[in-house]
Coordinates of N, CA and C and ligand atoms in Angstrom, one line a residue:
M151 N 21.8 24.2 -23.6 CA 21.2 23.0 -22.7 C 19.7 22.8 -22.7
L152 N 19.9 21.5 -22.6 CA 18.1 21.2 -22.7 C 17.4 21.0 -21.4
N153 N 16.6 21.6 -21.1 CA 15.8 21.7 -19.9 C 14.5 20.9 -19.5
I154 N 14.9 20.9 -18.6 CA 13.2 19.4 -18.0 C 12.4 19.8 -16.7
Y155 N 11.0 20.1 -16.7 CA 10.6 20.2 -15.5 C 10.1 18.9 -14.7
V156 N 10.4 18.7 -13.8 CA 9.8 17.7 -12.7 C 8.9 18.4 -11.6
I157 N 7.9 17.2 -11.8 CA 6.7 18.1 -11.3 C 6.2 16.9 -10.1
H158 N 6.2 17.1 -8.8 CA 5.7 16.3 -7.7 C 4.3 16.5 -7.3
G159 N 3.2 15.7 -7.5 CA 2.1 15.7 -6.9 C 1.7 15.8 -5.6
P160 N 0.4 15.8 -5.4 CA -0.1 15.6 -4.0 C 0.3 14.7 -3.2
N161 N 0.8 15.3 -1.8 CA 1.1 14.7 -0.5 C 2.9 14.1 -0.4
L162 N 3.5 14.4 -1.9 CA 5.0 13.9 -2.3 C 5.6 15.2 -1.4
N163 N 5.2 15.9 -1.0 CA 5.9 16.7 -0.2 C 6.2 16.1 1.6
M164 N 5.4 15.5 1.7 CA 5.4 14.5 2.9 C 6.8 12.9 3.0
L165 N 7.3 12.9 1.4 CA 7.9 11.5 1.6 C 9.2 11.8 2.8
G166 N 9.7 10.8 3.3 CA 10.6 10.8 4.1 C 9.9 10.3 5.4
V167 N 8.4 10.8 5.4 CA 7.7 10.7 6.8 C 6.4 9.9 6.4
R168 N 5.9 10.4 5.2 CA 4.5 9.4 4.9 C 5.1 7.6 4.3
E169 N 4.3 7.0 4.8 CA 4.2 5.9 4.4 C 5.5 5.2 4.0
T170 N 6.7 5.2 5.0 CA 7.8 4.9 4.7 C 8.1 3.4 3.8
E171 N 7.4 2.8 4.4 CA 7.1 1.3 4.0 C 7.3 1.2 2.7
I172 N 6.6 2.0 2.0 CA 5.9 2.1 0.8 C 6.7 3.0 -0.3
Y173 N 7.0 4.3 0.6 CA 7.9 5.5 -0.3 C 9.1 5.6 0.1
G174 N 9.5 4.9 1.0 CA 11.1 5.4 1.3 C 11.1 6.1 2.6
R175 N 12.6 6.2 2.7 CA 12.7 7.3 3.6 C 13.3 8.6 3.1
L176 N 13.8 9.0 2.1 CA 14.4 10.2 1.6 C 13.4 11.3 1.3
S177 N 13.6 11.9 1.9 CA 12.8 13.1 1.6 C 12.5 13.8 0.2
L178 N 11.7 15.0 0.1 CA 11.3 15.2 -1.8 C 13.1 16.2 -1.9
Q179 N 13.4 16.7 -1.0 CA 14.6 17.5 -1.2 C 15.4 16.7 -1.5
E180 N 15.5 15.2 -0.7 CA 16.4 14.9 -1.3 C 16.9 13.7 -2.5
I181 N 15.6 13.8 -2.9 CA 15.5 13.2 -4.3 C 15.4 14.2 -5.2
N182 N 15.0 15.4 -5.0 CA 15.5 16.4 -5.9 C 17.0 16.3 -6.1
K183 N 17.6 16.5 -5.0 CA 19.4 16.6 -4.6 C 19.7 15.4 -5.5
K184 N 19.6 14.3 -5.4 CA 19.7 13.4 -6.4 C 19.6 13.4 -8.0
I185 N 18.4 13.9 -8.2 CA 17.7 14.1 -9.8 C 18.6 15.4 -10.0
T186 N 19.2 16.2 -9.4 CA 20.2 17.4 -9.7 C 21.6 17.1 -10.3
T187 N 22.1 16.0 -9.7 CA 23.7 15.4 -9.6 C 23.3 15.1 -10.8
L188 N 22.2 14.1 -11.4 CA 22.2 13.1 -12.6 C 22.2 14.0 -13.1
A189 N 21.1 15.3 -13.4 CA 20.9 16.5 -14.2 C 22.4 16.7 -15.2
N190 N 23.3 17.2 -14.1 CA 24.5 18.0 -14.3 C 25.3 16.9 -15.0
E191 N 25.5 15.6 -14.3 CA 26.1 14.9 -14.9 C 25.7 14.8 -16.7
L192 N 24.7 14.6 -17.1 CA 23.6 14.5 -18.4 C 23.8 16.1 -18.8
K193 N 24.2 17.0 -18.5 CA 23.9 18.1 -19.2 C 22.7 19.0 -19.7
L194 N 21.8 18.3 -18.2 CA 20.3 18.7 -18.7 C 20.2 19.8 -17.5
E195 N 19.1 20.6 -17.3 CA 18.8 21.5 -16.6 C 18.0 21.3 -16.3
V196 N 17.4 21.4 -14.7 CA 15.8 20.8 -14.3 C 15.2 22.1 -13.4
A197 N 14.2 22.0 -13.6 CA 13.4 23.2 -12.4 C 12.2 22.2 -11.9
F198 N 12.0 22.3 -10.8 CA 11.1 21.5 -9.4 C 9.9 21.8 -9.3
F199 N 8.5 21.5 -9.1 CA 7.7 21.8 -8.6 C 7.2 20.8 -8.0
Q200 N 6.3 21.3 -6.7 CA 5.7 20.2 -6.3 C 4.4 21.3 -5.5
S201 N 2.9 20.0 -6.1 CA 1.6 21.0 -5.9 C 1.0 19.9 -5.1
N202 N -0.1 20.6 -4.5 CA -1.5 19.4 -3.7 C -2.5 20.0 -4.4
H203 N -2.1 20.6 -5.6 CA -3.5 21.3 -6.4 C -3.6 20.8 -7.5
E204 N -4.5 20.2 -8.1 CA -4.7 19.7 -10.0 C -4.2 21.0 -10.1
G205 N -5.3 22.1 -10.3 CA -5.1 23.1 -11.3 C -3.6 24.0 -11.3
E206 N -3.0 24.1 -9.8 CA -1.4 24.0 -10.2 C -0.4 23.3 -11.2
I207 N -1.1 22.1 -11.2 CA -0.2 21.5 -11.7 C -0.3 21.2 -13.4
V208 N -1.5 21.4 -13.5 CA -2.2 22.1 -15.0 C -1.4 23.0 -15.6
E209 N -1.1 24.4 -14.8 CA -1.0 25.7 -14.8 C 0.5 25.2 -15.3
Y210 N 1.4 24.4 -14.5 CA 2.6 24.2 -14.5 C 3.0 23.6 -15.9
I211 N 2.3 22.5 -16.4 CA 2.4 22.1 -17.6 C 2.1 23.1 -18.8
Q212 N 1.0 23.6 -18.9 CA 1.2 24.9 -20.0 C 2.2 25.8 -19.9
Q213 N 2.8 26.0 -18.5 CA 3.9 27.1 -18.7 C 5.2 26.3 -19.3
A214 N 5.5 24.8 -19.3 CA 6.1 24.4 -19.9 C 6.3 24.2 -21.4
H215 N 5.2 24.3 -21.7 CA 4.8 24.8 -23.3 C 5.4 26.2 -23.7
Y216 N 4.5 27.1 -22.8 CA 4.9 28.6 -23.3 C 6.6 29.1 -22.7
E217 N 6.9 27.9 -22.5 CA 9.1 28.5 -21.9 C 9.5 27.5 -22.4
N218 N 8.8 26.9 -23.8 CA 9.7 26.1 -24.6 C 10.8 24.5 -23.8
V219 N 10.1 24.2 -22.8 CA 10.9 23.4 -22.2 C 11.2 22.0 -23.2
D220 N 11.8 21.5 -22.9 CA 12.4 20.2 -23.5 C 11.4 19.1 -23.2
G221 N 11.1 18.7 -22.2 CA 10.4 17.6 -21.9 C 10.4 17.8 -19.9
V222 N 9.5 16.8 -19.8 CA 8.7 16.9 -18.6 C 8.6 15.5 -18.0
I223 N 9.3 15.5 -16.6 CA 8.9 14.6 -15.7 C 7.9 14.3 -14.8
I224 N 7.0 13.6 -14.4 CA 5.9 14.1 -13.3 C 5.5 12.7 -12.9
N225 N 5.5 12.7 -11.6 CA 4.7 12.2 -10.3 C 4.0 12.2 -10.3
P226 N 2.4 12.3 -11.0 CA 1.2 12.8 -10.8 C 0.7 12.2 -9.4
A227 N 0.9 11.1 -8.4 CA 0.6 10.9 -7.4 C -0.8 10.5 -7.3
A228 N -1.5 10.5 -6.5 CA -3.1 10.2 -6.7 C -3.8 10.9 -8.1
Y229 N -3.4 11.9 -8.3 CA -4.0 12.5 -9.5 C -3.6 11.6 -10.7
T230 N -2.8 10.9 -10.7 CA -2.6 10.0 -11.7 C -4.0 8.7 -11.9
H231 N -4.6 8.6 -10.9 CA -5.6 7.8 -11.0 C -7.1 8.7 -11.2
T232 N -6.8 9.8 -11.1 CA -8.0 10.4 -11.2 C -8.3 11.9 -12.3
S233 N -6.9 12.4 -12.5 CA -7.5 13.3 -13.3 C -7.3 13.3 -14.8
V234 N -8.5 13.8 -15.3 CA -8.4 14.2 -17.0 C -8.1 15.2 -17.2
A235 N -8.1 16.6 -16.5 CA -7.4 17.6 -16.3 C -6.5 17.7 -16.9
I236 N -5.2 16.8 -15.8 CA -3.8 16.4 -15.9 C -3.8 16.0 -17.4
R237 N -4.6 15.3 -17.8 CA -4.5 14.5 -19.1 C -4.2 15.5 -20.1
D238 N -5.5 16.3 -20.0 CA -5.7 16.8 -21.1 C -4.7 18.3 -21.3
S239 N -3.9 18.0 -20.2 CA -2.8 19.4 -20.5 C -2.0 18.7 -20.9
I240 N -1.6 17.1 -20.7 CA -0.1 16.8 -21.5 C -0.9 16.5 -22.8
S241 N -1.7 16.2 -23.1 CA -1.9 16.2 -24.8 C -1.8 17.6 -25.2
S242 N -2.4 18.6 -24.4 CA -2.3 20.0 -25.1 C -0.8 20.4 -25.6
V243 N 0.0 20.1 -24.5 CA 1.4 20.6 -24.9 C 1.8 19.9 -25.9
K244 N 2.1 18.7 -26.2 CA 2.5 18.1 -27.3 C 4.2 17.9 -26.6
L245 N 4.5 17.7 -25.3 CA 5.8 17.5 -25.1 C 5.9 16.6 -24.8
P246 N 7.3 15.9 -24.8 CA 7.6 14.2 -24.4 C 7.6 14.0 -22.8
V247 N 6.8 13.7 -22.2 CA 6.1 13.8 -20.8 C 6.4 12.0 -20.4
V248 N 7.5 11.9 -19.2 CA 7.9 10.7 -18.8 C 6.6 10.7 -16.9
E249 N 5.6 9.9 -17.2 CA 5.2 9.4 -15.6 C 5.9 8.2 -15.0
V250 N 6.2 9.1 -13.9 CA 7.0 8.2 -12.9 C 6.3 8.1 -11.3
H251 N 6.5 6.6 -11.0 CA 5.9 6.7 -9.4 C 6.9 5.7 -8.8
L252 N 7.0 6.0 -7.3 CA 8.2 5.7 -6.5 C 7.6 3.8 -6.3
S253 N 6.1 3.8 -6.1 CA 5.8 2.6 -5.8 C 5.2 1.7 -7.4
N254 N 5.6 0.3 -7.1 CA 4.9 -0.5 -8.0 C 3.0 -0.4 -8.1
T255 N 2.5 0.4 -8.7 CA 1.0 1.0 -8.7 C 0.5 -0.7 -8.9
H256 N 0.7 -1.3 -9.8 CA -0.2 -2.2 -9.8 C -0.1 -3.8 -8.9
S257 N 1.1 -3.3 -7.9 CA 1.2 -4.5 -7.0 C 0.2 -4.1 -5.7
R258 N -0.2 -2.9 -6.0 CA -1.1 -2.2 -4.9 C -2.8 -2.3 -5.2
E259 N -3.5 -1.7 -4.5 CA -5.0 -1.4 -4.2 C -5.2 -1.5 -5.8
S260 N -6.5 -2.1 -6.3 CA -6.8 -2.0 -7.9 C -7.1 -0.5 -8.3
F261 N -7.6 0.5 -7.2 CA -8.1 2.0 -7.5 C -6.8 2.3 -8.4
R262 N -5.7 2.1 -8.3 CA -4.0 2.3 -8.5 C -3.6 2.2 -9.8
H263 N -4.6 0.8 -10.2 CA -4.3 0.3 -11.4 C -4.2 1.4 -12.7
L264 N -5.4 2.1 -12.8 CA -5.7 3.0 -13.6 C -5.1 4.2 -13.7
S265 N -4.2 3.9 -15.1 CA -3.5 5.8 -15.1 C -4.5 6.6 -16.2
H266 N -4.7 8.0 -15.6 CA -5.5 8.5 -16.7 C -4.6 8.9 -18.0
L267 N -3.1 9.2 -17.3 CA -1.6 9.6 -17.8 C -1.3 9.0 -18.7
A268 N -1.1 7.7 -18.7 CA -0.2 6.8 -19.4 C -0.2 6.7 -20.9
A269 N -1.5 6.8 -21.4 CA -2.1 6.8 -22.7 C -1.3 7.9 -23.5
V270 N -1.2 9.4 -22.5 CA -0.7 10.5 -23.2 C 0.6 10.7 -23.0
C271 N 1.5 10.2 -22.2 CA 3.1 10.3 -22.1 C 3.8 9.5 -23.0
L272 N 5.1 9.4 -23.2 CA 6.3 9.2 -23.5 C 6.3 8.0 -23.3
G273 N 6.4 7.1 -22.0 CA 6.6 6.5 -21.4 C 6.7 6.5 -20.1
R274 N 6.3 5.4 -19.1 CA 6.0 5.3 -17.5 C 6.9 4.1 -16.6
I275 N 7.8 4.7 -15.5 CA 8.7 4.1 -15.0 C 8.2 3.9 -13.4
E276 N 7.9 2.8 -13.0 CA 7.7 2.9 -11.7 C 8.4 1.7 -10.8
G277 N 8.0 1.8 -9.3 CA 8.1 0.6 -8.5 C 9.9 0.7 -8.2
F278 N 10.5 1.4 -8.8 CA 12.0 1.5 -8.2 C 12.5 2.5 -7.0
G279 N 11.5 3.1 -6.4 CA 11.7 4.0 -5.8 C 12.4 5.8 -6.2
A280 N 13.2 5.6 -5.3 CA 13.3 7.4 -5.7 C 14.3 6.8 -7.1
H281 N 15.0 5.9 -7.3 CA 15.7 5.0 -8.2 C 14.8 5.7 -9.7
S282 N 13.2 5.4 -9.6 CA 12.5 5.8 -10.9 C 12.7 7.3 -11.8
Y283 N 13.0 7.9 -10.7 CA 13.0 9.6 -11.6 C 14.4 9.9 -12.3
L284 N 15.7 8.9 -11.7 CA 16.9 8.7 -12.2 C 16.3 8.0 -13.6
L285 N 15.7 6.9 -13.8 CA 15.8 6.4 -14.8 C 14.8 6.9 -16.0
A286 N 13.9 8.0 -15.7 CA 13.1 8.6 -16.3 C 13.9 9.8 -16.9
L287 N 14.9 10.1 -15.9 CA 15.9 11.5 -16.5 C 16.5 10.5 -17.6
Y288 N 17.0 9.4 -17.4 CA 18.0 8.6 -18.7 C 17.6 8.9 -19.6
A289 N 15.8 8.3 -19.3 CA 15.2 8.2 -21.0 C 14.7 9.2 -21.4
L290 N 15.0 10.4 -20.9 CA 14.1 11.2 -21.5 C 15.6 11.9 -22.0
H291 N 16.6 11.7 -21.1 CA 17.8 12.9 -22.0 C 17.8 11.7 -23.4
N292 N 18.1 10.2 -23.3 CA 18.2 9.4 -24.7 C 16.9 9.6 -25.6
Y293 N 16.1 10.1 -25.0 CA 15.0 10.2 -26.3 C 15.4 12.2 -27.3
L294 N 15.5 12.2 -26.1 CA 15.8 14.1 -26.8 C 17.1 13.9 -27.6
H295 N 18.0 13.4 -27.1 CA 19.3 13.2 -28.0 C 19.1 12.4 -29.1
A296 N 18.4 11.4 -28.8 CA 18.1 10.6 -30.9 C 17.2 11.5 -31.3
K297 N 16.2 12.4 -31.0 CA 15.6 13.1 -31.6 C 16.1 14.3 -32.4
K298 N 17.4 14.8 -32.0 CA 17.8 16.2 -32.4 C 18.4 15.8 -33.8
Ligands
DQA146 C1 2.5 7.5 -6.4 C2 1.5 6.2 -6.4 C3 -0.1 6.8 -6.1 O1 -1.0 5.6 -6.2 C4 0.2 7.4 -4.8 O2 -1.2 8.1 -4.8 C5 0.6 8.4 -4.8 C6 2.6 7.7 -5.1 C7 3.6 6.5 -6.3 O3 5.1 7.5 -6.3 O4 4.1 5.9 -6.1 O5 0.4 9.3 -3.8 O6 2.4 8.3 -7.3

């Protein structure tokens, strides 16, 4: 079975409470449940990780390489716009990584328009709320099966 890591960055543990007009009312647990349901349908195995710490996210991406994970979905949250370290970890592991955002970052403040990660990711899905994660899972599933 193909194995996917789903990584949630800083403050996403507060979904459902945090700026609900932007990020919606679902909690992170509820979003993870939706991802798990779709993963079961697509016969993918998913593992979830959330951290508010940049270095922990870097280490988890490295772990994806050492554990021979097939692909990664990441919402790097605010680290999207600041983290060269997370970008370098993605280039180091050479895994298909899909960048996800709940909101359309390009319709928001200009500091959110830059993603340090986009260029080293397979693709990027944003603006569809929790559904962005499901679209990313479909995309990764399709990519991995086409590659086989
Ligand atoms: C976000 C967008 C980021 O700009 C922001 O810092 C987040 C969430 C999103 O999912 O829309 O924390 O990644």
